[in-house]
Short mmCIF file of C-alpha atoms and ligand atoms in Angstrom, two decimals:
data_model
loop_
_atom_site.label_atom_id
_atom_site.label_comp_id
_atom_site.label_asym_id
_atom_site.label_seq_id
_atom_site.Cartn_x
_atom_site.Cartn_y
_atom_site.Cartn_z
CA UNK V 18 69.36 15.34 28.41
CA UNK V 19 72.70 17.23 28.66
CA UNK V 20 74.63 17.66 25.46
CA UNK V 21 78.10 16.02 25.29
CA UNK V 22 80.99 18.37 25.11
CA UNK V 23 84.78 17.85 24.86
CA UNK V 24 86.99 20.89 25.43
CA UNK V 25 90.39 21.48 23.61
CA UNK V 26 91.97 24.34 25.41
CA UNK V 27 95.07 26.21 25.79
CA UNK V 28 94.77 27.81 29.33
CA UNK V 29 95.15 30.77 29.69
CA UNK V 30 92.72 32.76 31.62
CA UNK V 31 89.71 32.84 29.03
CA UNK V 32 89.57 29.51 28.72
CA UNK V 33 89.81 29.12 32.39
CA UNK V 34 86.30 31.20 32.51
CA UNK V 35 85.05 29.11 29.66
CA UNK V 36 86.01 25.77 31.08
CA UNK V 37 83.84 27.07 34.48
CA UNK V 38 80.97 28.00 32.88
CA UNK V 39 80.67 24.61 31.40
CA UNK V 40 81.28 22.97 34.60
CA UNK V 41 78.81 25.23 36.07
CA UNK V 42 76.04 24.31 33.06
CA UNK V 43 74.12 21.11 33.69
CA UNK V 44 72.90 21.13 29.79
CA UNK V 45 76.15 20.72 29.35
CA UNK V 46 78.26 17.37 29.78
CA UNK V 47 81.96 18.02 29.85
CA UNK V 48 83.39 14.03 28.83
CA UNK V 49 87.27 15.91 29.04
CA UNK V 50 89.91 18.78 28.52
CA UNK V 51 92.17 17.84 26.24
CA UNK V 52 94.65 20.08 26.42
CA UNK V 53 97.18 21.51 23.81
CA UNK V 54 100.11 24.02 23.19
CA UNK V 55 99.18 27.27 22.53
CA UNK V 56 99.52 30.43 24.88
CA UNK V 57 101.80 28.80 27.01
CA UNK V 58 103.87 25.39 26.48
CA UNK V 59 101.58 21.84 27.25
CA UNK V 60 103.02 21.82 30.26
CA UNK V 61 101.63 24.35 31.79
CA UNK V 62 98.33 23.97 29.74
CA UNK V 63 97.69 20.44 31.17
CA UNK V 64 98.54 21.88 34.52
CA UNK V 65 96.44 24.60 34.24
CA UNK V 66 93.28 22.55 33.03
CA UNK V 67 93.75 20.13 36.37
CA UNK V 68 93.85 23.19 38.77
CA UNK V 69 90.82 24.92 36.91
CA UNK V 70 89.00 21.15 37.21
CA UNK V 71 90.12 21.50 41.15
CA UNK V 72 88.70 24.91 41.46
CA UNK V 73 85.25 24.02 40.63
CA UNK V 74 85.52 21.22 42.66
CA UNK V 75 85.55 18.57 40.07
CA UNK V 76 87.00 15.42 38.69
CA UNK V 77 86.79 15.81 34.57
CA UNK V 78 89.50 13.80 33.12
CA UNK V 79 92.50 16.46 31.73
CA UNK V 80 94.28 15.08 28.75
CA UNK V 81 97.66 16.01 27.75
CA UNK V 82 98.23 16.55 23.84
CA UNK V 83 100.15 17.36 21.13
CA UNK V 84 103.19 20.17 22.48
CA UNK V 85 103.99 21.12 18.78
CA UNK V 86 102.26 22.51 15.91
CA UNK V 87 101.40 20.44 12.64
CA UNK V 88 104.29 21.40 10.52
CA UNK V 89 105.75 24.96 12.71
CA UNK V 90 107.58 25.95 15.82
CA UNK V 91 105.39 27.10 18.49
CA UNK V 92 104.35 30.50 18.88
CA UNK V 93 103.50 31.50 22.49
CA UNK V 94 101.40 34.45 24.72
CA UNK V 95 103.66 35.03 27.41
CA UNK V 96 102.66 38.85 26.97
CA UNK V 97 99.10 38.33 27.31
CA UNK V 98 99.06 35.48 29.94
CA UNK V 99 101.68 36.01 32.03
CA UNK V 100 104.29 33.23 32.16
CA UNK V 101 102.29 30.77 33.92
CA UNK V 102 99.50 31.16 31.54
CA UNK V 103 97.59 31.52 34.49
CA UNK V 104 98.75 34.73 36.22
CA UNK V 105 96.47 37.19 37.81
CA UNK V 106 96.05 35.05 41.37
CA UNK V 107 98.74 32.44 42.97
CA UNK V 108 97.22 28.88 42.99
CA UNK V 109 98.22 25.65 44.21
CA UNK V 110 99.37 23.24 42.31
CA UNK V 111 96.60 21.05 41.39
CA UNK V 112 96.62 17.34 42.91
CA UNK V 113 93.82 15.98 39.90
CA UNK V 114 95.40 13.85 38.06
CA UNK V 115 96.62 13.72 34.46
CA UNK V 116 94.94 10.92 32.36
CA UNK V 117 97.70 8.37 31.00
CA UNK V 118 96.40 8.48 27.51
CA UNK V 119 97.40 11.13 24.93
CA UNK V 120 94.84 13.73 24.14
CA UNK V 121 94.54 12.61 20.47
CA UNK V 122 94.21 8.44 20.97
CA UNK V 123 91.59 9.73 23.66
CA UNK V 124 89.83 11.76 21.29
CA UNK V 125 89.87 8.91 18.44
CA UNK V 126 88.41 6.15 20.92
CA UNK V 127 85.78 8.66 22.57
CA UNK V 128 84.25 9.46 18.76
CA UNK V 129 84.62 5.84 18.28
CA UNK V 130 83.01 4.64 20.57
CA UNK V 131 79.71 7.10 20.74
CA UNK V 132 76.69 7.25 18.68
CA UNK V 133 77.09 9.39 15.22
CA UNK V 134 76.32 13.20 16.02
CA UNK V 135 76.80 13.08 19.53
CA UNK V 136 79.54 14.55 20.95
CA UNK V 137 80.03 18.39 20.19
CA UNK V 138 84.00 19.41 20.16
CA UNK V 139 84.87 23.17 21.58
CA UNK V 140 88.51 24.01 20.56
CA UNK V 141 89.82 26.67 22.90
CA UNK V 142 93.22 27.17 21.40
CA UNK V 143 95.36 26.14 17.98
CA UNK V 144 93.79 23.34 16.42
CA UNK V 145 96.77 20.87 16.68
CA UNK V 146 94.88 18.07 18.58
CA UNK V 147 91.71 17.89 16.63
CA UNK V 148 93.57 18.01 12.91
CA UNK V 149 96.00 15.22 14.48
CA UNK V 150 92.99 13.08 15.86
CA UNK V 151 91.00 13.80 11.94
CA UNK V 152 94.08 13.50 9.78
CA UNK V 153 94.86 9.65 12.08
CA UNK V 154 91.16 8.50 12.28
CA UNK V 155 89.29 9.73 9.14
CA UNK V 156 86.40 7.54 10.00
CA UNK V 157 85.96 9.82 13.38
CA UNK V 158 85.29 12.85 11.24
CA UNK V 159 81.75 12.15 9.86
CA UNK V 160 80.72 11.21 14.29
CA UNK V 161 81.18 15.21 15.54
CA UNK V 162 78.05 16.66 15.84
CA UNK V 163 79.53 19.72 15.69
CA UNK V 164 82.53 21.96 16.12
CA UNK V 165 82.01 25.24 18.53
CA UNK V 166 85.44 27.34 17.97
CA UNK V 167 87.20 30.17 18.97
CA UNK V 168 89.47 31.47 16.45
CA UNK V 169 89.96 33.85 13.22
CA UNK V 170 88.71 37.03 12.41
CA UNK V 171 87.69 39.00 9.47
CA UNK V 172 86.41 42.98 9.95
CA UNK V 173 88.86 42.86 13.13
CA UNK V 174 91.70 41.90 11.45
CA UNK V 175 94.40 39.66 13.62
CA UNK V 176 95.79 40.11 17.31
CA UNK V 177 98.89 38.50 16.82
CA UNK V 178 99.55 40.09 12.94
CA UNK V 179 97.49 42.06 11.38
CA UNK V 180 95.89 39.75 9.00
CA UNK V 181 96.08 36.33 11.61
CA UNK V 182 94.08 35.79 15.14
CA UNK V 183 96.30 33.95 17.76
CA UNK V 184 94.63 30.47 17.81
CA UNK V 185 94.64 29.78 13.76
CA UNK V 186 98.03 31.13 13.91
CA UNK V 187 99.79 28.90 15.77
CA UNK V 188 98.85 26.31 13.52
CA UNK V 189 97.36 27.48 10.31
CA UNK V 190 97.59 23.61 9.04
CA UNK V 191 95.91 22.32 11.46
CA UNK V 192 93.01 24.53 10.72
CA UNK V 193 92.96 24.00 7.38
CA UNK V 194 92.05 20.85 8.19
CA UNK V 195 89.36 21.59 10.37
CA UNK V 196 87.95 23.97 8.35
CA UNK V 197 87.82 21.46 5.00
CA UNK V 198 86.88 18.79 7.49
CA UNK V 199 83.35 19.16 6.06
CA UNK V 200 82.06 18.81 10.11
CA UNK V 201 79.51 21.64 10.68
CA UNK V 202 81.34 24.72 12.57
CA UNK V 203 80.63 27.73 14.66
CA UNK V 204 83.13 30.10 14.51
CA UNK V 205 83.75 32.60 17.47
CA UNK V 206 85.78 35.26 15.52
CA UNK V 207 87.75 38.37 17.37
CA UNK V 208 84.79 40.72 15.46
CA UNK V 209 82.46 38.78 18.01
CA UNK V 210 84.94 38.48 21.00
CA UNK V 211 85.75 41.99 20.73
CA UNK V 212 82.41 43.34 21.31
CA UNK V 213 82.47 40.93 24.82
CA UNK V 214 84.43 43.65 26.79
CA UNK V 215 84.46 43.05 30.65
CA UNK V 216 83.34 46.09 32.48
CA UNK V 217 84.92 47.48 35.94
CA UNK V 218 81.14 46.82 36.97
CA UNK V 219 81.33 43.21 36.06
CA UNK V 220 84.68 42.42 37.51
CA UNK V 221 83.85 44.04 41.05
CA UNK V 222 80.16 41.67 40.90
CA UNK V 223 82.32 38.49 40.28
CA UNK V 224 84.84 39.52 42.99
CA UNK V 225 82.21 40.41 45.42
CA UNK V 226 80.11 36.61 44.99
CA UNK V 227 83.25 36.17 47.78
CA UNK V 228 84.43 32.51 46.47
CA UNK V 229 87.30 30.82 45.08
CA UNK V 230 85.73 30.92 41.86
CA UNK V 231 84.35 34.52 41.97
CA UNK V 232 88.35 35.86 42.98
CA UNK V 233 89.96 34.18 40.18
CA UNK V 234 88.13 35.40 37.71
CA UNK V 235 88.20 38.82 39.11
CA UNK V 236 91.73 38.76 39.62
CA UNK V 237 92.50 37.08 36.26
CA UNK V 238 90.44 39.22 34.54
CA UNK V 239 92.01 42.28 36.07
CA UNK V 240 96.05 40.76 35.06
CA UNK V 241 94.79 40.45 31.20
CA UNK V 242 92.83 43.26 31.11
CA UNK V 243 96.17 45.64 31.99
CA UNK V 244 97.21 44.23 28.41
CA UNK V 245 94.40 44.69 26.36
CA UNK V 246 93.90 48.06 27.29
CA UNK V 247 96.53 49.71 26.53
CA UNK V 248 96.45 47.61 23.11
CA UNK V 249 93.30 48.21 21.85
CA UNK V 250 92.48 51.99 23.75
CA UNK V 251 89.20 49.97 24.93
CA UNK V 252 87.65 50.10 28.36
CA UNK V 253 87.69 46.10 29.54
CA UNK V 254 89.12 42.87 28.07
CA UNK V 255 87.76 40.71 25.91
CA UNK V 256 86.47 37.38 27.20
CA UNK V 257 87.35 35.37 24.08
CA UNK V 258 86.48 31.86 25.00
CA UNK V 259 83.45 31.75 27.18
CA UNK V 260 81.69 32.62 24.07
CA UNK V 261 81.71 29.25 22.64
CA UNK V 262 80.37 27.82 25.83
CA UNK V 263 77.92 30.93 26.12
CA UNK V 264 77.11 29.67 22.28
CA UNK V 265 76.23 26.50 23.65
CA UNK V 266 73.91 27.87 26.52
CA UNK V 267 72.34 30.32 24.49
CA UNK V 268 72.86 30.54 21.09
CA UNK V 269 70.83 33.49 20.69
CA UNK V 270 72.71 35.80 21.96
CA UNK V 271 74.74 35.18 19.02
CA UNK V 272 74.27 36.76 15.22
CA UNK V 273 76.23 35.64 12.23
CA UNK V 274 76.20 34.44 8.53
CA UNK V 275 76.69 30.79 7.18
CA UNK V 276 79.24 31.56 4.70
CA UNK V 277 82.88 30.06 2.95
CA UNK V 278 85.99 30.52 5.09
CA UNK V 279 89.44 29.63 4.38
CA UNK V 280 92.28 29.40 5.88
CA UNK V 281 95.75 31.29 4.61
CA UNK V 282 98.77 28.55 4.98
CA UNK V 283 101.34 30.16 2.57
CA UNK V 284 101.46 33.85 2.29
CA UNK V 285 104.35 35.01 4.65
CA UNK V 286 102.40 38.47 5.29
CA UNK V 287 98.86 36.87 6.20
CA UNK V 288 99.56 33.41 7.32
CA UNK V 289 96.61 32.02 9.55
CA UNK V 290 94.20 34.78 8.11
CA UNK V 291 90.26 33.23 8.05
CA UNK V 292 89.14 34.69 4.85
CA UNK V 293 85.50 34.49 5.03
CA UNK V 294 83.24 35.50 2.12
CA UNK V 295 81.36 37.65 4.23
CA UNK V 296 79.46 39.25 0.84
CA UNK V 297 78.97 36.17 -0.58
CA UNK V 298 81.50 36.73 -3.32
CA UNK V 299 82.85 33.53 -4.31
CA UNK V 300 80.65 30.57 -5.44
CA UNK V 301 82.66 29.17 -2.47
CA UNK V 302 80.43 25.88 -0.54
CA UNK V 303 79.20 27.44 2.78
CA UNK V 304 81.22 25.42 5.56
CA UNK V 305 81.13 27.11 8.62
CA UNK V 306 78.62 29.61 10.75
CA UNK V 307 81.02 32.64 11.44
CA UNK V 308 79.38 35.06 14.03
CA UNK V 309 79.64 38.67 13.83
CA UNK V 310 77.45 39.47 16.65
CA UNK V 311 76.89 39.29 20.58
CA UNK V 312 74.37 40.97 23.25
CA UNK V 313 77.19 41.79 25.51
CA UNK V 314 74.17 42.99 28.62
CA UNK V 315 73.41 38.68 28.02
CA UNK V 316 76.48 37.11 27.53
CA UNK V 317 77.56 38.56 30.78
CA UNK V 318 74.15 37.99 33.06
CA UNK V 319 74.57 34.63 31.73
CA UNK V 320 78.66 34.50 33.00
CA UNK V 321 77.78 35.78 36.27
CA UNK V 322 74.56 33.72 36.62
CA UNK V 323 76.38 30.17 36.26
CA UNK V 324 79.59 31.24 37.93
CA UNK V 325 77.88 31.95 40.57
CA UNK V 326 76.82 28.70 41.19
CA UNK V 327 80.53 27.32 41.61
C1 LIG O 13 92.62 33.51 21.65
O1 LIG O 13 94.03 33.42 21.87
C2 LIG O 13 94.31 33.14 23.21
O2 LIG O 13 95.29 34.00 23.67
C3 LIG O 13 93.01 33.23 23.96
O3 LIG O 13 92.96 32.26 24.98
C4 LIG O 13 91.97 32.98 22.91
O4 LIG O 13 91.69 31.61 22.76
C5 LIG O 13 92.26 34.93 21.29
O5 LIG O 13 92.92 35.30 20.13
CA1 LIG O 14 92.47 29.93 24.34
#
């Protein structure tokens, strides 16, 4: 039986290769991509998610959330994503629809109306839609099976300050929430995401498979990679996202410690900082599975494996 997944994402181009390798993953059972403001504005998110659905040829529902943070004005990637959010490859605009229903009433009925424990939620982006959806419906919260999440970072430090990664950021509230939620979680920190470096190797394999599919990624790849080079002096980019799906897949490929993490919502120098008791420090309740860890060599025969299938 394939496990139930909904997708929260912020689209950009690594979510774009995370949302295909789910599609491309018949364990996996994508219910919807709800969609929320993070690298670029919700507009172009929602957009983004339909024309990634259309490139792997398939008819998910895409749900449009919340456009703001919790309690802060927007804070955008532009740099990193290009303006589109999307850049790296021109694509048509998509012609799958977006659902009527907002992201978070979507989210609340779904959990409602499923079995305790299982649906799994994968937040790609700022947690805006799932604190919204928890802090509405409190009687959803104890139905999640599990949370799969891409954000923080601790022996990396931050991406967008030095203390805070992009995605808690945004909307340090909002994962405050998550994180006390008491819902089990499996954090996807930068000390993980930057040891998942693309290689030129890599890039040229996914161009040559000769598909839609294969080209974007090469070509999207190649636009963000221009940035993270020259940021972090490292060879390739790394493919944040995808890990959470390649968590799913095979969560073996994956090393990490089940330890306290909390999340900074005052201190104007390291707002949106995950500071996880890595040492064990604090007498601090163990809440969430923060990775420190990936076999790059699998995580990538495993990306090339299943988008090759698309
Ligand atoms: C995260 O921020 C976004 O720019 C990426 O899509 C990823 O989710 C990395 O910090
Ligand atoms: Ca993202």
């Amino acid at each position: 039986m394939s496990r139930k997944i909904i997708i929260d994402t912020d689209p950009g181009q690594d979510d774009a290769v995370a949302i295909l390798l789910a599609l491309a993953s018949p364990e996996l059972d994508v219910l919807a991509l709800t969609a929320v403001a993070g690298n670029v504005p919700l507009p172009l998110t929602q957009k983004n998610a339909r024309t990634i659905v259309e490139l792997a040829n398939r008819d998910t529902p895409v749900y449009a959330g919340c456009d703001a943070p919790l309690a802060r004005k927007l804070v955008t990637a532009e740099h990193v994503h290009g303006r589109s959010g999307l850049d790296g490859i021109p694509l048509s605009d998509p012609t799958h629809p977006l659902q009527p229903e907002h992201a978070v009433d979507y989210l609340i009925d779904t959990l409602r109306a499923h079995p305790s424990g299982s649906i799994t939620l994968c937040p790609l982006g700022p947690l805006t839609n799932i604190a919204t959806a928890f802090q509405r419906a409190p009687d959803i919260v104890p139905k999640v099976a599990e949370i799969v999440l891409m954000g923080g970072g601790y022996f990396e430090g931050g991406n967008i300050t030095p203390a805070a990664e992009f995605n808690i950021y945004v909307d340090p509230d909002a994962a405050d929430i998550v994180f006390k939620s008491g819902v089990p979680l499996v954090v996807m920190p930068l000390d993980v995401t930057h040891k998942a470096l693309t290689s030129r190797a890599w890039v040229e394999g996914m161009r040559s498979l000769g598909t839609p599919v294969g080209q974007a990624v090469a070509s999207w790849t190649d636009f963000f990679e221009r940035f993270d080079t020259a940021k972090y002096g490292s060879e390739g980019a790394p493919l944040h996202d995808p890990c959470v799906i390649a968590y799913l897949l095979e969560p073996a490929l994956f090393h990490g410690r089940h330890i306290n993490v909390e999340i900074e919502t005052s201190s104007p120098l390291t707002l949106g900082m995950t500071v996880a008791d890595w040492w064990r420090v604090t007498g601090r309740e163990p809440n969430a599975m923060f990775m420190g860890s990936v076999d790059r060599e699998g995580f990538y025969r495993l990306l090339t494996e299943r988008l090759g299938r698309l």
